[in-house]
Tab-separated table of C-alpha atoms and ligand atoms in Angstrom:
chain	number	residue	atom	x	y	z
A	1	MET	CA	0.386	29.794	13.102
A	2	GLU	CA	0.823	27.407	10.257
A	3	LEU	CA	-1.907	25.010	9.189
A	4	SER	CA	-0.801	21.341	9.110
A	5	ALA	CA	-0.932	19.334	5.839
A	6	ASN	CA	-3.716	17.451	7.370
A	7	GLN	CA	-5.721	20.570	8.044
A	8	ILE	CA	-5.106	21.816	4.427
A	9	GLU	CA	-6.334	18.565	3.057
A	10	GLN	CA	-9.400	18.701	5.223
A	11	PHE	CA	-10.141	22.188	3.937
A	12	ASN	CA	-9.535	20.996	0.303
A	13	SER	CA	-11.939	18.127	0.687
A	14	GLN	CA	-14.553	19.464	2.843
A	15	GLY	CA	-14.506	23.094	1.631
A	16	PHE	CA	-14.232	24.309	5.387
A	17	LEU	CA	-12.091	24.069	8.214
A	18	PHE	CA	-13.192	24.645	11.844
A	19	ILE	CA	-10.432	25.579	14.505
A	20	PRO	CA	-12.143	25.781	17.885
A	21	SER	CA	-10.719	28.541	20.255
A	22	LEU	CA	-8.263	29.981	17.713
A	23	PHE	CA	-8.466	33.187	19.658
A	24	ASP	CA	-8.363	33.370	23.353
A	25	ALA	CA	-10.833	35.072	25.829
A	26	ASP	CA	-8.691	38.219	26.155
A	27	GLU	CA	-8.470	38.758	22.440
A	28	ILE	CA	-12.113	38.292	22.057
A	29	ALA	CA	-12.930	40.640	25.045
A	30	ASN	CA	-10.687	43.271	23.270
A	31	LEU	CA	-12.701	42.854	19.986
A	32	ASN	CA	-16.147	42.755	21.917
A	33	SER	CA	-15.282	45.947	23.761
A	34	ARG	CA	-15.511	47.920	20.449
A	35	LEU	CA	-18.819	46.381	19.228
A	36	PRO	CA	-21.315	48.686	20.899
A	37	SER	CA	-19.714	51.656	19.132
A	38	ILE	CA	-19.404	49.887	15.753
A	39	LEU	CA	-22.912	48.584	15.840
A	40	SER	CA	-24.242	51.984	16.941
A	41	ASP	CA	-23.100	53.768	13.722
A	42	ARG	CA	-26.197	55.001	11.709
A	43	GLY	CA	-24.268	55.469	8.362
A	44	PRO	CA	-24.538	53.524	5.126
A	45	LYS	CA	-22.136	50.831	6.234
A	46	THR	CA	-24.534	49.339	8.859
A	47	LEU	CA	-27.358	47.222	7.474
A	48	ARG	CA	-30.362	46.435	9.575
A	49	GLU	CA	-32.839	43.513	9.736
A	50	ARG	CA	-36.175	43.730	8.056
A	51	GLY	CA	-38.697	45.423	10.289
A	52	SER	CA	-36.342	46.085	13.217
A	53	ASP	CA	-33.547	48.310	14.316
A	54	SER	CA	-31.300	45.198	15.068
A	55	VAL	CA	-28.011	45.308	13.085
A	56	ARG	CA	-27.626	42.645	10.502
A	57	SER	CA	-24.201	43.632	9.129
A	58	ALA	CA	-21.539	46.175	10.024
A	59	ILE	CA	-19.361	46.531	6.961
A	60	ALA	CA	-15.672	47.297	7.119
A	61	PRO	CA	-15.208	48.137	10.641
A	62	HIS	CA	-11.514	47.797	10.152
A	63	LEU	CA	-11.441	50.928	8.325
A	64	ASP	CA	-12.268	53.032	11.371
A	65	ASP	CA	-11.569	50.893	14.382
A	66	GLU	CA	-7.843	50.062	15.221
A	67	VAL	CA	-8.670	46.746	17.087
A	68	PHE	CA	-10.690	45.342	14.114
A	69	GLN	CA	-7.908	46.620	11.935
A	70	LYS	CA	-5.563	44.411	13.728
A	71	LEU	CA	-7.831	41.428	13.264
A	72	SER	CA	-7.897	42.124	9.557
A	73	LEU	CA	-4.009	41.844	9.721
A	74	HIS	CA	-3.879	38.945	12.175
A	75	PRO	CA	-1.433	36.056	11.194
A	76	ARG	CA	-3.847	33.525	12.476
A	77	LEU	CA	-6.110	34.551	9.727
A	78	VAL	CA	-3.776	35.969	7.082
A	79	ARG	CA	-1.292	32.989	7.242
A	80	PRO	CA	-3.811	30.087	6.671
A	81	ALA	CA	-5.230	32.069	3.869
A	82	GLN	CA	-1.921	32.292	2.296
A	83	GLN	CA	-1.190	28.600	2.701
A	84	ILE	CA	-4.734	27.493	1.457
A	85	LEU	CA	-4.505	29.914	-1.643
A	86	GLU	CA	-0.917	29.254	-2.063
A	87	GLY	CA	0.225	32.882	-2.473
A	88	GLU	CA	-0.125	36.546	-1.250
A	89	VAL	CA	-3.599	37.624	-0.203
A	90	TYR	CA	-5.552	41.037	0.121
A	91	LEU	CA	-8.847	41.838	1.928
A	92	HIS	CA	-11.728	41.578	-0.560
A	93	GLN	CA	-14.440	42.044	2.176
A	94	PHE	CA	-14.426	42.579	6.046
A	95	LYS	CA	-17.801	42.655	8.185
A	96	VAL	CA	-19.430	41.690	11.398
A	97	ASN	CA	-22.739	39.782	11.053
A	98	ALA	CA	-24.498	40.525	14.534
A	99	LYS	CA	-27.406	38.020	14.263
A	100	GLU	CA	-28.845	39.747	17.390
A	101	ALA	CA	-30.843	37.781	20.103
A	102	HIS	CA	-34.428	37.184	19.067
A	103	ASP	CA	-34.064	39.392	15.965
A	104	GLY	CA	-31.242	37.746	13.827
A	105	GLU	CA	-32.622	36.698	10.517
A	106	ILE	CA	-31.970	33.880	8.127
A	107	TRP	CA	-29.170	33.855	5.428
A	108	HIS	CA	-30.556	31.715	2.448
A	109	TRP	CA	-28.309	28.879	0.980
A	110	HIS	CA	-25.708	30.627	-1.309
A	111	GLN	CA	-22.237	30.707	-2.536
A	112	ASP	CA	-20.262	33.870	-1.931
A	113	TYR	CA	-18.235	33.585	-4.990
A	114	ARG	CA	-21.203	33.724	-7.200
A	115	THR	CA	-21.943	37.316	-5.968
A	116	TRP	CA	-18.352	38.251	-6.205
A	117	TYR	CA	-18.163	37.038	-9.786
A	118	GLU	CA	-21.373	38.749	-10.880
A	119	ASP	CA	-21.240	41.977	-8.854
A	120	ASP	CA	-17.401	42.572	-8.550
A	121	GLY	CA	-15.848	40.898	-11.566
A	122	MET	CA	-13.693	38.517	-9.630
A	123	PRO	CA	-12.167	36.126	-12.240
A	124	GLN	CA	-11.602	32.901	-10.191
A	125	PRO	CA	-12.801	31.256	-7.038
A	126	ASP	CA	-9.427	31.703	-5.494
A	127	VAL	CA	-10.870	33.318	-2.249
A	128	ILE	CA	-11.746	32.119	1.124
A	129	ASN	CA	-13.508	33.490	4.210
A	130	ALA	CA	-12.190	33.352	7.850
A	131	THR	CA	-15.136	33.513	10.243
A	132	VAL	CA	-14.310	34.380	13.879
A	133	PHE	CA	-16.913	33.768	16.499
A	134	LEU	CA	-17.414	36.724	18.845
A	135	ASP	CA	-19.844	34.968	20.889
A	136	GLU	CA	-20.499	31.256	21.653
A	137	VAL	CA	-22.119	29.555	18.909
A	138	ASN	CA	-24.723	27.007	19.841
A	139	GLU	CA	-27.599	24.968	18.259
A	140	PHE	CA	-29.966	27.706	19.151
A	141	ASN	CA	-28.444	31.073	18.106
A	142	GLY	CA	-28.283	30.523	14.227
A	143	PRO	CA	-24.978	28.589	13.671
A	144	MET	CA	-23.696	28.842	10.098
A	145	MET	CA	-24.536	25.559	8.093
A	146	PHE	CA	-22.311	24.280	5.262
A	147	ILE	CA	-22.753	21.582	2.640
A	148	PRO	CA	-19.360	19.769	2.881
A	149	GLY	CA	-17.718	19.230	-0.389
A	150	SER	CA	-20.074	21.496	-2.380
A	151	HIS	CA	-17.202	23.829	-3.397
A	152	LYS	CA	-15.992	21.146	-5.834
A	153	ASN	CA	-18.747	22.237	-8.048
A	154	GLY	CA	-17.194	25.629	-8.551
A	155	ARG	CA	-19.499	28.580	-9.244
A	156	ILE	CA	-23.120	27.470	-9.620
A	157	ASP	CA	-25.214	29.979	-11.457
A	158	SER	CA	-28.417	30.910	-9.868
A	159	ASP	CA	-31.396	28.955	-11.027
A	160	ASN	CA	-34.034	30.661	-9.035
A	161	ASP	CA	-35.868	33.976	-9.701
A	162	PHE	CA	-34.983	35.387	-6.269
A	163	GLU	CA	-35.807	38.931	-5.291
A	164	ARG	CA	-32.670	40.901	-5.724
A	165	VAL	CA	-32.065	44.155	-3.570
A	166	PRO	CA	-29.064	46.219	-3.816
A	167	GLU	CA	-26.779	44.382	-1.125
A	168	TYR	CA	-25.839	47.770	0.253
A	169	GLY	CA	-29.527	48.680	0.894
A	170	ARG	CA	-31.469	47.868	3.920
A	171	LEU	CA	-31.024	44.065	3.438
A	172	SER	CA	-28.602	41.872	1.844
A	173	ALA	CA	-29.952	39.786	-1.102
A	174	ASP	CA	-29.489	36.533	0.899
A	175	ALA	CA	-32.156	37.619	3.373
A	176	VAL	CA	-34.960	37.657	0.852
A	177	GLY	CA	-34.417	34.430	-1.162
A	178	SER	CA	-31.945	31.923	-2.136
A	179	PRO	CA	-30.510	32.205	-5.780
A	180	TYR	CA	-30.920	28.459	-5.947
A	181	LYS	CA	-34.130	26.318	-6.256
A	182	GLN	CA	-34.756	23.831	-3.594
A	183	GLU	CA	-34.030	20.907	-5.699
A	184	THR	CA	-30.542	22.230	-6.502
A	185	ILE	CA	-29.895	22.694	-2.685
A	186	ASN	CA	-31.594	19.231	-1.871
A	187	SER	CA	-29.537	17.294	-4.380
A	188	GLU	CA	-26.345	18.674	-2.801
A	189	ILE	CA	-27.594	17.807	0.753
A	190	GLU	CA	-28.539	14.428	-0.335
A	191	LYS	CA	-24.882	13.836	-1.532
A	192	HIS	CA	-23.040	15.610	1.248
A	193	GLY	CA	-25.067	16.402	4.341
A	194	ILE	CA	-24.878	19.464	6.470
A	195	ALA	CA	-22.392	20.502	8.849
A	196	ALA	CA	-22.879	23.391	11.522
A	197	PRO	CA	-19.797	23.843	13.569
A	198	LYS	CA	-20.360	25.112	17.051
A	199	GLY	CA	-17.926	26.227	19.879
A	200	PRO	CA	-16.770	28.975	22.222
A	201	ALA	CA	-16.153	32.483	21.142
A	202	GLY	CA	-12.737	32.741	19.425
A	203	SER	CA	-13.409	29.701	17.415
A	204	THR	CA	-12.908	30.194	13.616
A	205	ILE	CA	-14.095	28.624	10.448
A	206	PHE	CA	-12.173	28.953	7.330
A	207	PHE	CA	-14.399	28.251	4.141
A	208	HIS	CA	-14.046	28.254	0.488
A	209	GLY	CA	-15.779	30.949	-1.746
A	210	CYS	CA	-17.818	28.052	-3.438
A	211	THR	CA	-18.852	26.313	-0.455
A	212	LEU	CA	-22.712	26.408	-0.223
A	213	HIS	CA	-23.737	27.835	3.252
A	214	GLY	CA	-26.389	29.742	5.116
A	215	SER	CA	-27.971	30.080	8.599
A	216	GLY	CA	-31.338	30.024	10.327
A	217	PRO	CA	-32.849	32.682	12.384
A	218	ASN	CA	-31.646	33.439	15.968
A	219	MET	CA	-34.808	32.879	18.281
A	220	SER	CA	-32.595	32.528	21.252
A	221	PRO	CA	-31.664	35.171	24.078
A	222	TRP	CA	-28.067	34.964	23.010
A	223	GLY	CA	-26.454	37.010	20.261
A	224	ARG	CA	-24.292	35.268	17.624
A	225	ALA	CA	-21.857	37.992	16.330
A	226	MET	CA	-19.304	36.741	13.847
A	227	VAL	CA	-16.547	38.544	11.885
A	228	PHE	CA	-16.209	37.539	8.137
A	229	SER	CA	-12.714	38.410	6.717
A	230	SER	CA	-12.760	37.555	2.923
A	231	LEU	CA	-9.161	36.849	1.662
A	232	ASN	CA	-8.588	37.038	-1.945
A	233	LYS	CA	-5.449	35.914	-3.942
A	234	ILE	CA	-3.664	39.019	-5.218
A	235	GLU	CA	-3.635	38.013	-8.934
A	236	ASN	CA	-7.494	37.419	-8.534
A	237	PHE	CA	-8.266	41.133	-7.915
A	238	ILE	CA	-11.599	42.305	-8.852
A	239	ARG	CA	-11.988	43.525	-12.351
A	240	LYS	CA	-15.391	45.233	-12.493
A	241	PRO	CA	-16.601	46.587	-9.198
A	242	THR	CA	-20.303	47.774	-9.234
A	243	ARG	CA	-20.681	48.104	-5.476
A	244	PRO	CA	-19.514	50.688	-2.827
A	245	ASP	CA	-15.803	50.307	-2.134
A	246	PHE	CA	-16.508	49.564	1.632
A	247	LEU	CA	-18.385	46.264	0.278
A	248	ALA	CA	-15.889	45.405	-2.479
A	249	LEU	CA	-12.622	46.717	-1.063
A	250	GLN	CA	-10.285	48.020	-3.737
A	251	ASP	CA	-6.824	48.101	-1.931
A	252	PHE	CA	-5.218	45.386	-3.653
A	253	THR	CA	-1.923	45.595	-1.708
A	254	PRO	CA	-0.637	42.217	-0.214
A	255	LEU	CA	-1.527	41.848	3.431
A	256	VAL	CA	1.606	41.929	5.749
A	257	PRO	CA	0.470	40.082	8.943
A	258	LEU	CA	1.195	41.806	12.402
A	259	GLU	CA	2.733	39.898	15.144
A	260	ASP	CA	0.798	36.956	16.832
A	261	GLY	CA	0.104	38.772	20.085
A	262	CYS	CA	-1.288	42.106	18.485
A	263	LEU	CA	-4.774	41.743	20.031
A	264	ARG	CA	-3.733	40.791	23.525
A	265	ARG	CA	-4.081	43.368	26.278
A	266	HIS	CA	-2.485	41.272	29.015
B	1	SIN	C1	-23.022	35.123	5.183
B	1	SIN	O1	-22.948	34.022	4.432
B	1	SIN	O2	-22.450	36.119	4.547
B	1	SIN	C2	-23.552	35.285	6.435
B	1	SIN	C3	-23.960	33.941	7.110
B	1	SIN	C4	-24.270	34.284	8.475
B	1	SIN	O3	-23.891	35.370	9.070
B	1	SIN	O4	-24.665	33.379	9.026
B	2	MN	MN1	-22.089	34.064	2.670
């Protein structure tokens, strides 16, 4: 799959691109058949919500699960990343955020690149995320929210004294506070508004490492699992990792996409 010039222009102006139903029902059923086993892992790669046993994030499932490994090499994710970043890419991070029914908690407003610059020594914001919906995302189950165009600011240093906890601990830092003061976020929202793409399972959002984003809690009876594949330009490999290598992956080999039907069972 190739992105059109129009889609690339939209990504560059908005800082994100939403493609409804990029993966079909069979491909999503194949991925979802692996989730119970991935989410039941009790090891350090599984982060839980505050005060509950619900899974917040399952980190790097592609290292142990062959179906998620195929998704990590899927041409419908890798090829758009190569087009947007204009070069070869490798996987910087790969995770499932479960946002479980009734229990899924908030992700405060943040930029991913700020963390990747500070914690991993990533030199430039030449990095994108591809976010694949494993469930339908609606207005009730904690859709992701983006501030369109906010990526044009580049990296924004934190201006808030937020509580920092090790991201590989029980919680990710984005659960306990935003790195930004409300005024900083408010002025971006006044200028650009908020977008919250919603759609069927299989829909995918590509977004820039500097696009401000977050999500509210999930108070609904419907889970909102999403995969986040963070694709970094080869030359932009991380220079000073401080986190475990399942969070900041360190295989800098260029990804070679598999064939387009690799996730289909029928
Ligand atoms: C993230 O920004 O890393 C996660 C956001 C979400 O799962 O809603
Ligand atoms: Mn994020």
